[in-house]
Amino acid sequence: MKKDGKSMISKAMGHVSFVIRKCLFFILSMGPVPAHIAFIMDGNRRYAKRRGLQQDSTDPNSGHQVGFKSLISNLQYCYEMGVKYMTVYAFSIDNFRRDPHEVQALMELMKVKIDELLTEGGLLKKFDVRINFWGNLELLTDPVRVAAKKAMDMTVHNKGPVLSVCVAYTSTNEIMHAIEALVREKREKVQIRVCDLERNLFTAGCVEPDIIIRTSGETRLSNFLLWQSNFTHLQNPNPLWPEFSLRHFVWAVLKYQKVHGYLKKLNGETDKNK
Ligand code: FPP
Ligand code: MG
């Protein structure tokens, strides 16, 4: 009986917050809606430490677990607001230099979460999401690479939002990868145009990010989408990634809307000068 009461309350709360989001996103959609938001999900370990979630060094994952929940919430906000592309920096090539226990634990978490995403009734199905994994996937553990490839194959025809997960990624590596592909493609033709290179980046076919948000107040881009961020509005809000909630999301979009006209003008001027 008690349990029924609790589940009714949580259902009602879920409904209320859905209605609030609908109203907020309706108001925001009066202004320009970003087509692509990219996140550098920083601050998971600090969150775990501050909240006392991390029991000891054998449990390096608790912050990343909550971080994954935040990823799902923000994907839902993007979906409900009509943002077509969401890209997240989940693991950089440099992150392989972290404590091997943490790297292994994070690989295991990713495998579990990718499988979870793919289950019947999972988020990818619910929102008809197409998922990409961008990076040097050879560097991943076998189970993660297999799961990532399966997820990409299973969702390739989905028509909903596009979630791109950068794993074993750096911009430098992406650009090197594109140059190698282009050299193989061009063979003896020496001239390489910028558009040829762009066609070979992982991000080909995806619009450039309108906003890059790096949580935890950090201001560095850390080798993330360097090629693609020429006209991107960079934001570095203070909350740690697991704390980045609806109000921070709404605020980020409002800040973008304030500078949108200016960025668009700059972009147009540069196009003319190309
Ligand atoms: C950065 O915080 C976060 C990461 C390096 C990992 C993020 C990964 C996930 C949330 C899981 C994603 C899984 C899938 C399947 C997409 P940090 O470790 O740098 O924290 P700190 O700055 O407080 O040290
Ligand atoms: Mg960090």
Coordinates of C-alpha atoms and ligand atoms in Angstrom, one line a residue, residues 42-46 98 214 216 220, ligand 2:
D42 CA 34.1 17.4 -16.4
G43 CA 34.1 16.9 -12.6
N44 CA 32.8 13.4 -12.0
R45 CA 35.5 12.4 -9.6
R46 CA 35.4 15.6 -7.6
R98 CA 45.1 7.6 -15.6
R214 CA 32.7 22.4 -20.1
S216 CA 33.3 22.4 -13.4
R220 CA 40.4 24.5 -21.5
Ligands
MG2 MG 38.6 16.3 -15.1

